[in-house]
CSV table of C-alpha atoms in Angstrom, one decimal:
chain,number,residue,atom,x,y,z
A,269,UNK,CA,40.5,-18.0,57.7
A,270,UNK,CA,39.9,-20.9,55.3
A,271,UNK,CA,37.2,-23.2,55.3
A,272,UNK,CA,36.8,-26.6,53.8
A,273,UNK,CA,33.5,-28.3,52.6
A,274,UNK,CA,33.6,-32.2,52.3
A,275,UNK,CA,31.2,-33.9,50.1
A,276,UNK,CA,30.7,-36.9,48.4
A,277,UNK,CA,30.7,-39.6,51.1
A,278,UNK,CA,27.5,-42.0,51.4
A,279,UNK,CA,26.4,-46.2,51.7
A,280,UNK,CA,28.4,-48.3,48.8
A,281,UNK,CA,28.1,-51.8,48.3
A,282,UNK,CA,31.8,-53.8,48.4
A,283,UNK,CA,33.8,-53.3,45.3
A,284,UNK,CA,32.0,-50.1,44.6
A,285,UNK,CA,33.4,-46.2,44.3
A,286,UNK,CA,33.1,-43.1,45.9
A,287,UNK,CA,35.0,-39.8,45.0
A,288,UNK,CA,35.2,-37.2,47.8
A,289,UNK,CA,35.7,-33.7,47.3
A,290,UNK,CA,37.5,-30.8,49.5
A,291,UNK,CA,36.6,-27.5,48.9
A,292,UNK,CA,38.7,-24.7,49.9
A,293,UNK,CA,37.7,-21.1,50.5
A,294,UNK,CA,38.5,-18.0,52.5
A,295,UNK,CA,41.6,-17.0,52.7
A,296,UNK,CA,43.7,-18.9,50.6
A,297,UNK,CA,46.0,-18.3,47.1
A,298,UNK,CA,47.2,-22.0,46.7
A,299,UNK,CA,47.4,-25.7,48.3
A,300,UNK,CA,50.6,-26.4,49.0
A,301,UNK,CA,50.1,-29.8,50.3
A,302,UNK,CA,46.5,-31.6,51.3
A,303,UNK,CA,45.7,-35.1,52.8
A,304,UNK,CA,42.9,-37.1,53.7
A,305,UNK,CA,42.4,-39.3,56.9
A,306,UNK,CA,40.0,-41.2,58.3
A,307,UNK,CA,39.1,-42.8,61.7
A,308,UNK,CA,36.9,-45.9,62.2
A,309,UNK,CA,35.2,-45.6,65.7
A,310,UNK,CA,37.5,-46.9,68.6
A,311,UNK,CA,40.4,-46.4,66.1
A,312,UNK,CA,43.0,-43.3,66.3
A,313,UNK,CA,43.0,-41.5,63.2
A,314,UNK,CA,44.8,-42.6,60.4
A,315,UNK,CA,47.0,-40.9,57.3
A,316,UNK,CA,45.5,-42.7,54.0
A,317,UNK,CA,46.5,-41.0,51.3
A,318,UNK,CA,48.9,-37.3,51.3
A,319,UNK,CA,50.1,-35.1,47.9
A,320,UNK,CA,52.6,-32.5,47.8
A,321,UNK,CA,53.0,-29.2,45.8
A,322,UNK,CA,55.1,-31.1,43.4
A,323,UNK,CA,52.2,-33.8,43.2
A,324,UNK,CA,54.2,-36.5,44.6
A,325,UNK,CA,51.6,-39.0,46.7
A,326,UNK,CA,51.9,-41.2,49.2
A,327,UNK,CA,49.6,-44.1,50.3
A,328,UNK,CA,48.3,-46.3,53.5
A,329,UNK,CA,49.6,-49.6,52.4
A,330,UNK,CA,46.0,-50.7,52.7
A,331,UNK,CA,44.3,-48.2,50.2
A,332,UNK,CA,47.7,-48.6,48.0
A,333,UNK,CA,46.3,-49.4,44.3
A,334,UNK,CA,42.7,-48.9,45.4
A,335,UNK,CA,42.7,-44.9,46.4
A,336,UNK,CA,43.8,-42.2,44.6
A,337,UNK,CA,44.5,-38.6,45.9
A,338,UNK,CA,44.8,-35.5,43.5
A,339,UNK,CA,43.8,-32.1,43.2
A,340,UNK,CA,42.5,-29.2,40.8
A,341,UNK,CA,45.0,-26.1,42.0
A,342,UNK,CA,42.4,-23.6,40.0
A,343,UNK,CA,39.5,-24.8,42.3
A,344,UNK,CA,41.5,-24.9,45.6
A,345,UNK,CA,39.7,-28.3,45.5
A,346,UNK,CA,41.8,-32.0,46.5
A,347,UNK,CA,40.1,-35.5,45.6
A,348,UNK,CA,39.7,-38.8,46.7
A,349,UNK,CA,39.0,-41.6,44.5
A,350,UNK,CA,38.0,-44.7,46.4
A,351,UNK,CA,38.0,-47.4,43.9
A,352,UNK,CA,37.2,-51.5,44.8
A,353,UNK,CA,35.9,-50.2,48.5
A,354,UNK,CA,36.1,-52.9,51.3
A,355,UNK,CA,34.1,-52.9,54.6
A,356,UNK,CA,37.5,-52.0,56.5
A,357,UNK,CA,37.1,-48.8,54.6
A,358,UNK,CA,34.6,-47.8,56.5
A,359,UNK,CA,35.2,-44.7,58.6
A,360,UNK,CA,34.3,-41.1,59.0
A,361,UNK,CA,37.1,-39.5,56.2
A,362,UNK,CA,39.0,-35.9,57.1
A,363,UNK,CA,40.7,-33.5,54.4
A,364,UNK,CA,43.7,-31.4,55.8
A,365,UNK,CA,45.4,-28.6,53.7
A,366,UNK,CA,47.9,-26.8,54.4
A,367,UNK,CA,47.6,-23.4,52.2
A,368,UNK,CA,49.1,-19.8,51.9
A,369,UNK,CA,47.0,-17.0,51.7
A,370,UNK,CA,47.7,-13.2,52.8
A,371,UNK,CA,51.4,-14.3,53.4
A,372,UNK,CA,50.4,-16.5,56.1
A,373,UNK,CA,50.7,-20.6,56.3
A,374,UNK,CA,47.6,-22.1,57.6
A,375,UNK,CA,46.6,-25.8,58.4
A,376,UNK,CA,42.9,-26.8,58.0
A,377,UNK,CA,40.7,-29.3,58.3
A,378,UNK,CA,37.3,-30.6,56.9
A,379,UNK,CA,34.3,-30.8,58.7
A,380,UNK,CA,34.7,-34.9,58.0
A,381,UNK,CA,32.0,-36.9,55.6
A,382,UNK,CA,31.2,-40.9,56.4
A,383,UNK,CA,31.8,-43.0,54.3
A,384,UNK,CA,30.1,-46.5,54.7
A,385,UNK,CA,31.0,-50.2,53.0
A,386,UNK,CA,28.1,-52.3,53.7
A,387,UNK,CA,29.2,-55.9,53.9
């Protein structure tokens, strides 16, 4: 199995930063790809920011030049960087990672971490 621990999420003021963390463990060699979501409540969840093995990233068009998603492959660990935060950004924020590990493909998500933009 593989597990992910989220941290980092908290009460910012507008225009302020946060940088989440994902933690990977278990039963995992690599990331192969990882993305992080986030659902605001009476809102479906959305995709905000994804990376791929080859470290290509795509963005929401409204974190787009605001967020940035990476990741540190030695410590099976993906980022978000939430820069110039808005109130709309508030939401309860998801990692998902897709990872190999024992010659098996598994998708996983994080336990979730709020993230609040007071206004």
């Amino acid at each position: 199995q593989v597990q992910l621990v989220e941290s980092g999420g908290g009460l910012v003021q507008p225009g302020g930063s946060l940088r989440l963390s994902c933690a990977a463990s278990g039963s995992i060699v690599s990331i192969y790809s990882a993305a992080w979501y986030r659902q605001a409540p009476g809102k479906e969840r959305e995709l905000v920011a994804e990376i791929t093995r080859g470290d290509n990233t795509n963005y929401a068009s409204s974190v787009k030049g605001r967020f940035t998603i990476s990741r540190d492959n030695a410590k099976n660990t993906v980022y978000l960087q939430m820069n110039s935060l808005k109130p709309e950004d508030t939401a309860v924020y998801y990692c998902n990672v897709g990872s190999w590990g024992g010659l098996r493909y598994s998708v996983t998500w994080g336990q979730g971490t709020q993230v609040t933009v007071s206004s």
